[in-house]
PDB file of C-alpha atoms and ligand atoms in Angstrom:
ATOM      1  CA  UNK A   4       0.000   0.000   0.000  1.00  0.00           C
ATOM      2  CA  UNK A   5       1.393   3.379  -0.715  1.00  0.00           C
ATOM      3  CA  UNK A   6       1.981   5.818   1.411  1.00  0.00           C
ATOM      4  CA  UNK A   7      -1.316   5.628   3.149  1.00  0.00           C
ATOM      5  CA  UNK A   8      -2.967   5.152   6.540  1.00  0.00           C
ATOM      6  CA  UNK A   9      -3.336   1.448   7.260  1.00  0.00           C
ATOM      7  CA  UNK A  10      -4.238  -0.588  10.359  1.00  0.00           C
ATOM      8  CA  UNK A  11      -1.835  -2.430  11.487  1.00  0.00           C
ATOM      9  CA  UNK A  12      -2.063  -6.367  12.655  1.00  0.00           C
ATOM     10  CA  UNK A  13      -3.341  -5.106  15.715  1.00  0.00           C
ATOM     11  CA  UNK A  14      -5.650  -2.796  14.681  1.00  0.00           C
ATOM     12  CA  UNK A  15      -3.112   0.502  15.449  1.00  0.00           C
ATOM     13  CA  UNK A  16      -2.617   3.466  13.217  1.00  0.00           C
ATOM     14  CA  UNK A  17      -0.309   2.275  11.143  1.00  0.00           C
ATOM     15  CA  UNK A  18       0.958   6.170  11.087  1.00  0.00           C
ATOM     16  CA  UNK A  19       0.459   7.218  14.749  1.00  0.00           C
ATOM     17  CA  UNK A  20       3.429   8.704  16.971  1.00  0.00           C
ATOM     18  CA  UNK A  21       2.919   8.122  20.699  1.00  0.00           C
ATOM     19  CA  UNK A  22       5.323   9.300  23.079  1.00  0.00           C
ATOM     20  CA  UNK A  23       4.761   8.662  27.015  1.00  0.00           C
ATOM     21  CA  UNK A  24       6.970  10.537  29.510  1.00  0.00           C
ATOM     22  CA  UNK A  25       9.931   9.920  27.077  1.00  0.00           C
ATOM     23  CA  UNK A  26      13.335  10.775  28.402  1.00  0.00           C
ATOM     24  CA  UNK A  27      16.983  10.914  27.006  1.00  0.00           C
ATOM     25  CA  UNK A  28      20.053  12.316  28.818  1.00  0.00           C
ATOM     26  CA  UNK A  29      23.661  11.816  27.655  1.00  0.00           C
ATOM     27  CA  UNK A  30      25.524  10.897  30.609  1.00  0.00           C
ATOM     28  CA  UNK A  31      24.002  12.577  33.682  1.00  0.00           C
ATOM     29  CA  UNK A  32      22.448  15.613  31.624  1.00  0.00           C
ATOM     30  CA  UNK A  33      19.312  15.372  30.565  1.00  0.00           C
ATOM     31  CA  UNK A  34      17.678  17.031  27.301  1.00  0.00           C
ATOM     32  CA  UNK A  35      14.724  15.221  26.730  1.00  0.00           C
ATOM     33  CA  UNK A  36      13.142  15.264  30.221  1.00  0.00           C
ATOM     34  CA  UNK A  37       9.508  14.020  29.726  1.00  0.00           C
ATOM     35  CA  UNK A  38       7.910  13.954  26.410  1.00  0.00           C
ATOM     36  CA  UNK A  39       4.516  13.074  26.047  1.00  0.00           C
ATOM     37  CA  UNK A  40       2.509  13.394  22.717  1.00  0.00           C
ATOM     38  CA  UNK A  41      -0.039  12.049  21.042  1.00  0.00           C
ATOM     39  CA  UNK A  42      -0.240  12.271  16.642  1.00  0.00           C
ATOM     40  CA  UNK A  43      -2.834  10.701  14.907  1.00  0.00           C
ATOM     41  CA  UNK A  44      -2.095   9.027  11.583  1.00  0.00           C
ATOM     42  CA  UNK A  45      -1.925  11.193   8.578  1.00  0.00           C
ATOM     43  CA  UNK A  46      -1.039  14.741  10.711  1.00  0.00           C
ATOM     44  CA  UNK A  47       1.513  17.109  10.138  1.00  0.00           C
ATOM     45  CA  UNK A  48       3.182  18.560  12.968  1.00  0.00           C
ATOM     46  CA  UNK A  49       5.741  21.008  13.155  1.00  0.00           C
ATOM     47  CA  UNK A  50       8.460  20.357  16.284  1.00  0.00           C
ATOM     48  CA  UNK A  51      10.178  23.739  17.113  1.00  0.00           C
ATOM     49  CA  UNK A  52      12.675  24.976  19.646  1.00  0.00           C
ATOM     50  CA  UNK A  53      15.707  27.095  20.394  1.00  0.00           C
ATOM     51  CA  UNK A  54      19.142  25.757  19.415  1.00  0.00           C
ATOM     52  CA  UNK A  55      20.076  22.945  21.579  1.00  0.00           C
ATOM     53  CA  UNK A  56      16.691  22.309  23.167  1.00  0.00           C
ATOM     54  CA  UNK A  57      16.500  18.457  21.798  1.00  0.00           C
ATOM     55  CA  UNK A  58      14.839  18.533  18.710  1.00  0.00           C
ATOM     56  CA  UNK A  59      17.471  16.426  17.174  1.00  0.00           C
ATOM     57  CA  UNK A  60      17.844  14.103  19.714  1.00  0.00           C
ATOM     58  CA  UNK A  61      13.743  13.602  19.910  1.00  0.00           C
ATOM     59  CA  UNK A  62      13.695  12.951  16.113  1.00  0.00           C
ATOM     60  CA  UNK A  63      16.832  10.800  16.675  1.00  0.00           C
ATOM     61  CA  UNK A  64      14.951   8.448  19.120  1.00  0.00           C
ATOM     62  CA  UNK A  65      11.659   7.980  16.965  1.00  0.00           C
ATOM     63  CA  UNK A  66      13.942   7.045  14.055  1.00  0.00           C
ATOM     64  CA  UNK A  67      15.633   4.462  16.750  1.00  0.00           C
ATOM     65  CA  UNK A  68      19.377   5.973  16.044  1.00  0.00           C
ATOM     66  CA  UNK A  69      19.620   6.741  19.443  1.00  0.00           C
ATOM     67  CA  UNK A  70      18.365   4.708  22.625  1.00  0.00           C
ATOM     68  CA  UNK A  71      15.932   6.665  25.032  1.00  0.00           C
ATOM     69  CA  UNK A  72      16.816   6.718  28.651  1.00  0.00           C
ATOM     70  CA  UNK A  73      12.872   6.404  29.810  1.00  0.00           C
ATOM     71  CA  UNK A  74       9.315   6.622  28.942  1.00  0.00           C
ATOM     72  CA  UNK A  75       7.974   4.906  25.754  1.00  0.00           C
ATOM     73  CA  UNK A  76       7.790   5.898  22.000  1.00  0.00           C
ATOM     74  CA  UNK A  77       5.696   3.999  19.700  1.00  0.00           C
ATOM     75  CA  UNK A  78       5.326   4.117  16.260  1.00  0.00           C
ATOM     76  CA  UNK A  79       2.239   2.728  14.508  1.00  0.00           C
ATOM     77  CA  UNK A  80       1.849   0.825  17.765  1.00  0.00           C
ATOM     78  CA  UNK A  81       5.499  -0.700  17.547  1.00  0.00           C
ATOM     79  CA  UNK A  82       7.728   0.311  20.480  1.00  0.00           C
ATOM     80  CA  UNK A  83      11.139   2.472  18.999  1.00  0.00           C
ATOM     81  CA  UNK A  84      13.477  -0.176  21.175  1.00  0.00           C
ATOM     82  CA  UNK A  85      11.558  -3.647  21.462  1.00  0.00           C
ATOM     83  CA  UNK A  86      10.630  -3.148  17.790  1.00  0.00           C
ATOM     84  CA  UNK A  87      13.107  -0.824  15.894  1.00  0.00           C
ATOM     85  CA  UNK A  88      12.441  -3.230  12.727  1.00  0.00           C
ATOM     86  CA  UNK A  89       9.158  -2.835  12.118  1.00  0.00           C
ATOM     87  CA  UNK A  90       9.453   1.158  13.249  1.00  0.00           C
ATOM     88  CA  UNK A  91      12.637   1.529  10.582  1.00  0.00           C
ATOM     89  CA  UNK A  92       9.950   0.010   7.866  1.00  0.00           C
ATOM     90  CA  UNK A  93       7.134   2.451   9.088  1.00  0.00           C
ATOM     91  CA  UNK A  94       9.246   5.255   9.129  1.00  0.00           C
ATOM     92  CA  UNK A  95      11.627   7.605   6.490  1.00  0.00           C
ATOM     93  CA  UNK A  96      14.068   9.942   8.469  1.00  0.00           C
ATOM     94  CA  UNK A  97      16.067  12.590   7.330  1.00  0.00           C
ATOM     95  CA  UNK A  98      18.888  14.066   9.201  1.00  0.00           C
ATOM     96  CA  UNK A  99      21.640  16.302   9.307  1.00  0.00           C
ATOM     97  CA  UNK A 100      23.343  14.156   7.782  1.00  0.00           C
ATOM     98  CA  UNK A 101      22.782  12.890   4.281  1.00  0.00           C
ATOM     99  CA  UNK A 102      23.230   8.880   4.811  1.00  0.00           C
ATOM    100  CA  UNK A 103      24.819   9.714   1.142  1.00  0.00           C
ATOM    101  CA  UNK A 104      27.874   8.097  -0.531  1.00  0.00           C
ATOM    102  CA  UNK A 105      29.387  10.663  -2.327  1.00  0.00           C
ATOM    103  CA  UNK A 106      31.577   8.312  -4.603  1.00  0.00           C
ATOM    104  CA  UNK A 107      28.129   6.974  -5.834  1.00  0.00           C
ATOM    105  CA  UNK A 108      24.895   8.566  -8.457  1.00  0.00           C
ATOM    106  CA  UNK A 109      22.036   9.427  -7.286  1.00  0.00           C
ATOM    107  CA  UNK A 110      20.792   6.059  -8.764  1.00  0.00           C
ATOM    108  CA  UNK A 111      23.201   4.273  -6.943  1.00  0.00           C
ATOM    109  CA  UNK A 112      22.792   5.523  -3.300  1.00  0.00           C
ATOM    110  CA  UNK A 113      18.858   4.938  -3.969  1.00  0.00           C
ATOM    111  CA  UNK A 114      19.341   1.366  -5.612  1.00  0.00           C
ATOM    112  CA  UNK A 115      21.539   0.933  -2.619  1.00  0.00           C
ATOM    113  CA  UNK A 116      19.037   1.585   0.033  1.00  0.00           C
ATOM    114  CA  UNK A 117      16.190   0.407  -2.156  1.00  0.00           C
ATOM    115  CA  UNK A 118      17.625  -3.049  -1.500  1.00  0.00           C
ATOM    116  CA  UNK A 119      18.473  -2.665   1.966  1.00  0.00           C
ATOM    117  CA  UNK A 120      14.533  -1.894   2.106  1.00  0.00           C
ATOM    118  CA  UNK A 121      14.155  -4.923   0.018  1.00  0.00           C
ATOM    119  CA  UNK A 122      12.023  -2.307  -2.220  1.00  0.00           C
ATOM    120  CA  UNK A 123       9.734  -3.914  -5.062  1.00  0.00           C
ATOM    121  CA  UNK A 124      10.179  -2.806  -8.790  1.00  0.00           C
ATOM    122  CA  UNK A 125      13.294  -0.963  -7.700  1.00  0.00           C
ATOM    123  CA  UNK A 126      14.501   0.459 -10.784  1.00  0.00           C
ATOM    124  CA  UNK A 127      11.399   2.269 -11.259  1.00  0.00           C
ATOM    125  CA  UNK A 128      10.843   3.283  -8.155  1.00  0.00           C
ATOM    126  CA  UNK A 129      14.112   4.692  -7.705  1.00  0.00           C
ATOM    127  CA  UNK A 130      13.342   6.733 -11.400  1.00  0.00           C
ATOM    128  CA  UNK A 131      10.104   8.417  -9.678  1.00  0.00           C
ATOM    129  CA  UNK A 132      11.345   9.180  -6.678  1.00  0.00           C
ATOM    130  CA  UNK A 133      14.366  10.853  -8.552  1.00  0.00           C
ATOM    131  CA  UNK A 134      12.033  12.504 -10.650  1.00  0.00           C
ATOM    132  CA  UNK A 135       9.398  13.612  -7.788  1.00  0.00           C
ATOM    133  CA  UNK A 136      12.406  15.286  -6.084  1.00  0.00           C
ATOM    134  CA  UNK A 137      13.584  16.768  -9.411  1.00  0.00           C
ATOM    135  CA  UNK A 138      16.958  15.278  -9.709  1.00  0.00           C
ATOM    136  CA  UNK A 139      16.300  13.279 -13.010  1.00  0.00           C
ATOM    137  CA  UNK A 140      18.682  15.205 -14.671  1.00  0.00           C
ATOM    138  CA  UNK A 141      21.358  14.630 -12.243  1.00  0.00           C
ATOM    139  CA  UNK A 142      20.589  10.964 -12.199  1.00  0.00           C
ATOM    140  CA  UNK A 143      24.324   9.923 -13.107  1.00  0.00           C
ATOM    141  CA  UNK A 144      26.099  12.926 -11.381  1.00  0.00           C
ATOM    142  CA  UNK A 145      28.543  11.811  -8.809  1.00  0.00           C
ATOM    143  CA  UNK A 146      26.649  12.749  -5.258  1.00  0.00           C
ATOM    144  CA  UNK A 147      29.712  14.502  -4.049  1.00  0.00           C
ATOM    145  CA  UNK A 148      29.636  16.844  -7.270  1.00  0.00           C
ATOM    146  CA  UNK A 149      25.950  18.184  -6.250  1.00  0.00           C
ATOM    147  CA  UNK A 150      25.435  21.156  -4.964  1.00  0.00           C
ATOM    148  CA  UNK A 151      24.314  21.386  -0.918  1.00  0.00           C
ATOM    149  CA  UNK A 152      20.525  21.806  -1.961  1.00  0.00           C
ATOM    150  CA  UNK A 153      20.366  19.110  -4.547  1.00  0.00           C
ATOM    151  CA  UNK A 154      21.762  16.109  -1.854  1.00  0.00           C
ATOM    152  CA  UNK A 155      19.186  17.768   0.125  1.00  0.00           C
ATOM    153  CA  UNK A 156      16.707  16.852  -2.405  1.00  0.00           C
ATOM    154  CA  UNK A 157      18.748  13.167  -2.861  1.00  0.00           C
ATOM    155  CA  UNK A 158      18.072  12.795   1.278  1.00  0.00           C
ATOM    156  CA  UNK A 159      14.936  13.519   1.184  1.00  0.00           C
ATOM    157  CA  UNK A 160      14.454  10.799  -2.048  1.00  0.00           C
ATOM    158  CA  UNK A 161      16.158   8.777   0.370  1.00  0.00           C
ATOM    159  CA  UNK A 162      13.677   8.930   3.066  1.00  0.00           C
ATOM    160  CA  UNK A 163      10.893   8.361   1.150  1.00  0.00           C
ATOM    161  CA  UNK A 164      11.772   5.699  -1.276  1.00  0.00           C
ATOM    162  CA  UNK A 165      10.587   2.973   0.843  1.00  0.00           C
ATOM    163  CA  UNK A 166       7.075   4.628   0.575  1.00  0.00           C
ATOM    164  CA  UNK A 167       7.038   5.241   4.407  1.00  0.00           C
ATOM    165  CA  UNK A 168       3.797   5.894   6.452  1.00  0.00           C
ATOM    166  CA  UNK A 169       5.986   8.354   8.597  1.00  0.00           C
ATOM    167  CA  UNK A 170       8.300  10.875   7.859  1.00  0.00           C
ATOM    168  CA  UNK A 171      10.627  12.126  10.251  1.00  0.00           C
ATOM    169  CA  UNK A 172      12.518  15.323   9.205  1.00  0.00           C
ATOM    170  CA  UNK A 173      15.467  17.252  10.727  1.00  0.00           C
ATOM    171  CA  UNK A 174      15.153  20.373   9.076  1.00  0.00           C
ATOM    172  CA  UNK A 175      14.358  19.393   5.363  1.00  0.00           C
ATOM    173  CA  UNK A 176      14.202  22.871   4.134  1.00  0.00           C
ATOM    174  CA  UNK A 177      17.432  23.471   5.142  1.00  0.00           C
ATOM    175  CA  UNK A 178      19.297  24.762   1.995  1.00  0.00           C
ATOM    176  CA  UNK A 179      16.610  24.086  -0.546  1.00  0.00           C
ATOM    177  CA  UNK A 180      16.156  26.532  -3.008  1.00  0.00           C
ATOM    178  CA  UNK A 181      12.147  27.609  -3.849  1.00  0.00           C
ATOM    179  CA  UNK A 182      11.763  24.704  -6.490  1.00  0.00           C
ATOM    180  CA  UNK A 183      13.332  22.436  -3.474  1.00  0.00           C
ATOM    181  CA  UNK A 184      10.919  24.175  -1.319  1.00  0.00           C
ATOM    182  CA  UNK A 185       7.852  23.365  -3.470  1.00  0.00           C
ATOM    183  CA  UNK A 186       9.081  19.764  -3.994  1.00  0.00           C
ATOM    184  CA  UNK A 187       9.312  19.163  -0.472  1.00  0.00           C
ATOM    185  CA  UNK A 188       5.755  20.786   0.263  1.00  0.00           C
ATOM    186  CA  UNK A 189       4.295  17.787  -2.123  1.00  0.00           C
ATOM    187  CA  UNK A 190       6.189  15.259  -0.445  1.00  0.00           C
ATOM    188  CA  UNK A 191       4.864  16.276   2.974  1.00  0.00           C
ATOM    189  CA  UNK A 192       1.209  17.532   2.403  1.00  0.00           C
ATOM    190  CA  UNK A 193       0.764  14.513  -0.349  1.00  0.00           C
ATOM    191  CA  UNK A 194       0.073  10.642  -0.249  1.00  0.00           C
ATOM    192  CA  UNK A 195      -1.241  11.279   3.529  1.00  0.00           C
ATOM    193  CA  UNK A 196       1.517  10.684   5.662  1.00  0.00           C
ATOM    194  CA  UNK A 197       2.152  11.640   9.375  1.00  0.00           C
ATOM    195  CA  UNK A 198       4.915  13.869   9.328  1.00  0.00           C
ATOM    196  CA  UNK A 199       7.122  15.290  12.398  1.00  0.00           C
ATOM    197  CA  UNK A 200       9.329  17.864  10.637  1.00  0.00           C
ATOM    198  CA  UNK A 201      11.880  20.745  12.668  1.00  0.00           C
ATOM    199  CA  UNK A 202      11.973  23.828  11.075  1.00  0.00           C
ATOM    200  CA  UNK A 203      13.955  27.433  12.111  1.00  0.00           C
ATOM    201  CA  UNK A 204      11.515  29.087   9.608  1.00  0.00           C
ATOM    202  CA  UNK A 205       7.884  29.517  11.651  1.00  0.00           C
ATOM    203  CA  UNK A 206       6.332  30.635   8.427  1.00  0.00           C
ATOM    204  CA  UNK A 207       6.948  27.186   7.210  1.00  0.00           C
ATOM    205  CA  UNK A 208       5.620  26.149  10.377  1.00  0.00           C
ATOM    206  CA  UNK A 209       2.762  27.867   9.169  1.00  0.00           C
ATOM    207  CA  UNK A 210       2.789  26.552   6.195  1.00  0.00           C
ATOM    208  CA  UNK A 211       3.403  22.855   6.352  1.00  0.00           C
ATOM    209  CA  UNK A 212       2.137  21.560   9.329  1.00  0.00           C
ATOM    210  CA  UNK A 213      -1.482  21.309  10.831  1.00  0.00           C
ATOM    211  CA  UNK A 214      -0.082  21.525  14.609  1.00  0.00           C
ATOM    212  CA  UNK A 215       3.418  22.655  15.845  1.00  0.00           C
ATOM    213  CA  UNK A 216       4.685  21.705  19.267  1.00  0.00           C
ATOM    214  CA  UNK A 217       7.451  23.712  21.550  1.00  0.00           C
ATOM    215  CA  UNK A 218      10.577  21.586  22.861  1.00  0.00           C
ATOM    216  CA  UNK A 219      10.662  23.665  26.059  1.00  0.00           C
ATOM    217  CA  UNK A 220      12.907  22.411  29.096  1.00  0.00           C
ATOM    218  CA  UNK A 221      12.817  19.115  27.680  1.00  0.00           C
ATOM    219  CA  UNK A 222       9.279  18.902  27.651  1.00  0.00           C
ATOM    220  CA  UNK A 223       6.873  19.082  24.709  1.00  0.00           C
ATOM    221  CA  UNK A 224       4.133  22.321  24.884  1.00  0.00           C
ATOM    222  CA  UNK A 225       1.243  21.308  22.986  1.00  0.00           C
ATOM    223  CA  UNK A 226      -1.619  23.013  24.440  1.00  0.00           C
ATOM    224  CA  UNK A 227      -3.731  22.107  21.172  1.00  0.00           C
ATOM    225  CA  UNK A 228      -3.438  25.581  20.369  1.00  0.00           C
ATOM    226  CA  UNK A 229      -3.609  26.863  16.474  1.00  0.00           C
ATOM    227  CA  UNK A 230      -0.753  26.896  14.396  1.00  0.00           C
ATOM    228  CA  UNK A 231      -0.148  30.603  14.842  1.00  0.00           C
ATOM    229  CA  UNK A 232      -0.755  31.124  18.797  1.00  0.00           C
ATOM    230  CA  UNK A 233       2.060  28.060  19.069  1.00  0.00           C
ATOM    231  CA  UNK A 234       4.119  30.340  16.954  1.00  0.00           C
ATOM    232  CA  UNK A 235       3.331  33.721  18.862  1.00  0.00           C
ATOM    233  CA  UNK A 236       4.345  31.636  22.382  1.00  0.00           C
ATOM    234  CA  UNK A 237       7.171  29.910  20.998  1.00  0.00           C
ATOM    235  CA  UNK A 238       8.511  33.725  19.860  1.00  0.00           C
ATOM    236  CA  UNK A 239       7.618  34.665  22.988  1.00  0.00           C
ATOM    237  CA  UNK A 240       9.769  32.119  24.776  1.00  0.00           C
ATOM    238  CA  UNK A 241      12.911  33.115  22.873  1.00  0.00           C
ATOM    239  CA  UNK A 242      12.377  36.528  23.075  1.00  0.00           C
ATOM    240  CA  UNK A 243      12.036  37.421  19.773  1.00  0.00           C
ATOM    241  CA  UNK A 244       9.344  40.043  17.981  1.00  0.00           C
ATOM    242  CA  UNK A 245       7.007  38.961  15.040  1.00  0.00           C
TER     243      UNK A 245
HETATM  244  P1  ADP B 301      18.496  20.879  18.799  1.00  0.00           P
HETATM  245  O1  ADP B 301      18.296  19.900  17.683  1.00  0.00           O
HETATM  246  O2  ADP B 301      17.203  21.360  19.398  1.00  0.00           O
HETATM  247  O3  ADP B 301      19.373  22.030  18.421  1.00  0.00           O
HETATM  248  P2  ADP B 301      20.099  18.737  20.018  1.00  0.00           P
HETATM  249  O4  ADP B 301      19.187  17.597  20.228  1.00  0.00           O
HETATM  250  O5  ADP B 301      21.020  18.689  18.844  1.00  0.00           O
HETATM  251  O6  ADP B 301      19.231  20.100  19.996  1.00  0.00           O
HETATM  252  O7  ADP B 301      20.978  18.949  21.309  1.00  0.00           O
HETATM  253  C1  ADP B 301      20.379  19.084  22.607  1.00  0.00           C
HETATM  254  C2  ADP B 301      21.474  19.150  23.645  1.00  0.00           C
HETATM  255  O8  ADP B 301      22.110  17.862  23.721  1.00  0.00           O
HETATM  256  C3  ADP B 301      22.564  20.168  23.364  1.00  0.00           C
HETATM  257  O9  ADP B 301      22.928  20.753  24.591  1.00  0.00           O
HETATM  258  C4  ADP B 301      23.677  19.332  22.801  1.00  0.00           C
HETATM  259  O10 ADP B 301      24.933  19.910  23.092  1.00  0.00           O
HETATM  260  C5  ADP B 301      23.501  18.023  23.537  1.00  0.00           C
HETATM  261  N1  ADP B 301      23.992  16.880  22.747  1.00  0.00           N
HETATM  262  C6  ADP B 301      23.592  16.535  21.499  1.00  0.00           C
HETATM  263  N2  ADP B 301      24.191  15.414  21.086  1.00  0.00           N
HETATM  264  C7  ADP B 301      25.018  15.029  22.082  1.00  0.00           C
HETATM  265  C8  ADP B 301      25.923  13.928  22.275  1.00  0.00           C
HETATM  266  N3  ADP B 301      26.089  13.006  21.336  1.00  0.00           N
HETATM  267  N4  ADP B 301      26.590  13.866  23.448  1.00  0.00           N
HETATM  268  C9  ADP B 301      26.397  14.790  24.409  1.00  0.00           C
HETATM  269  N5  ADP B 301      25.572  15.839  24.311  1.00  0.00           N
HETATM  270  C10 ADP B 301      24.887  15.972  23.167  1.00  0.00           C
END
């Protein structure tokens, strides 16, 4: 099934993101402190925060890269540590880094991962998602030769060539250009995927996401509010002036 909102074996949302009291400290210093957050399948939710507040290291967690220290975090009803299988299936993450071999094409990284996802009809899978990300021409660059927005675009292939239910996104605009922008709008408002993306940019808050939460103290502020009041606290917290 593509992209879509499917029950799971036991009944669960295939797409659903459920964090209890979730917790992650490197060494004795905590960042996450006590995360708790409900998204249904098929949302789009915006995770902000000031530099170094744990964004990175939430995201990190749900895409079961990094071990949580407490509390749960289920994906689709799978749990991010008992089951980081089935989550890795559910799920397409993009990071700061690019999870890109520069000495390979575009073709080749995706064929690459495509069979590491054990991804059917490969070859022309790997051609549309080129070609929804508009790298088709660049097919047989080498990856190190593009430019910083157009590996952006190859991560971002990356993440959803497996045709994930969930996308989790570490600042995808970052460095796209406004065709990059547009192509990653389609990606995240089409096919209806849950999506937890970070942003810097609150007008693509705005924009993109039908909720945004606040990374506050290591805790998640979600008072169900609209897009924009989340926006006018969250510029409130740091200070800064619409
Ligand atoms: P954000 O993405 O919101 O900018 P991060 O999750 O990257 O925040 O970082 C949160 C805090 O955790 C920062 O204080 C950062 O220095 C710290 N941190 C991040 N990664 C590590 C690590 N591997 N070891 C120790 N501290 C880390």
């Amino acid at each position: 099934m593509t992209g879509s909102i499917v029950a799971d074996t036991r009944g669960r949302e295939a797409g659903a993101i459920v964090l209890r009291g979730l917790r992650k400290a490197y060494g004795p210093v905590p960042v996450v402190r006590d995360a708790t957050l409900t998204v249904p399948a098929g949302q789009r939710v915006a995770l902000l925060g000031a530099n170094g507040s744990g964004k990175t290291t939430l995201l990190k967690v749900l895409a079961t890269l990094l071990r949580p220290s407490g509390g749960t975090a289920r994906i689709g009803g799978y749990d991010v540590v008992q089951e980081a299988d089935a989550v890795r299936r559910l799920v397409g993450f993009l990071g700061h880094q690019t999870y890109l071999y520069d000495q390979l094409t575009p073709v080749e990284n995706l064929t690459f991962y495509g069979r590491l996802y054990r991804v059917p009809d490969l070859r022309a899978r790997v051609a549309a998602t080129l070609e929804a990300v508009g790298l088709s021409p660049r097919r047989t660059a080498l990856t190190g030769q593009l430019s910083h927005g157009q590996r952006q675009r190859l991560a971002l292939a990356r993440a959803i060539l497996h045709d994930p239910a969930v996308l989790i996104l570490d600042e995808p605009d970052a460095g796209l250009d406004l065709a990059g922008l547009e192509v990653l709008a389609r990606v995240l408002c089409n096919g209806g995927r849950t999506v937890l993306f970070t942003t810097h940019n609150p007008d693509r808050a705005l924009d993109l996401a039908q909720r945004s939460v606040v990374l506050i103290g290591g805790r998640l502020e979600d008072q169900e509010r609209s897009p924009d009041a989340t926006l006018a606290a969250y510029r409130e917290h740091l200070g800064v002036a619409r």
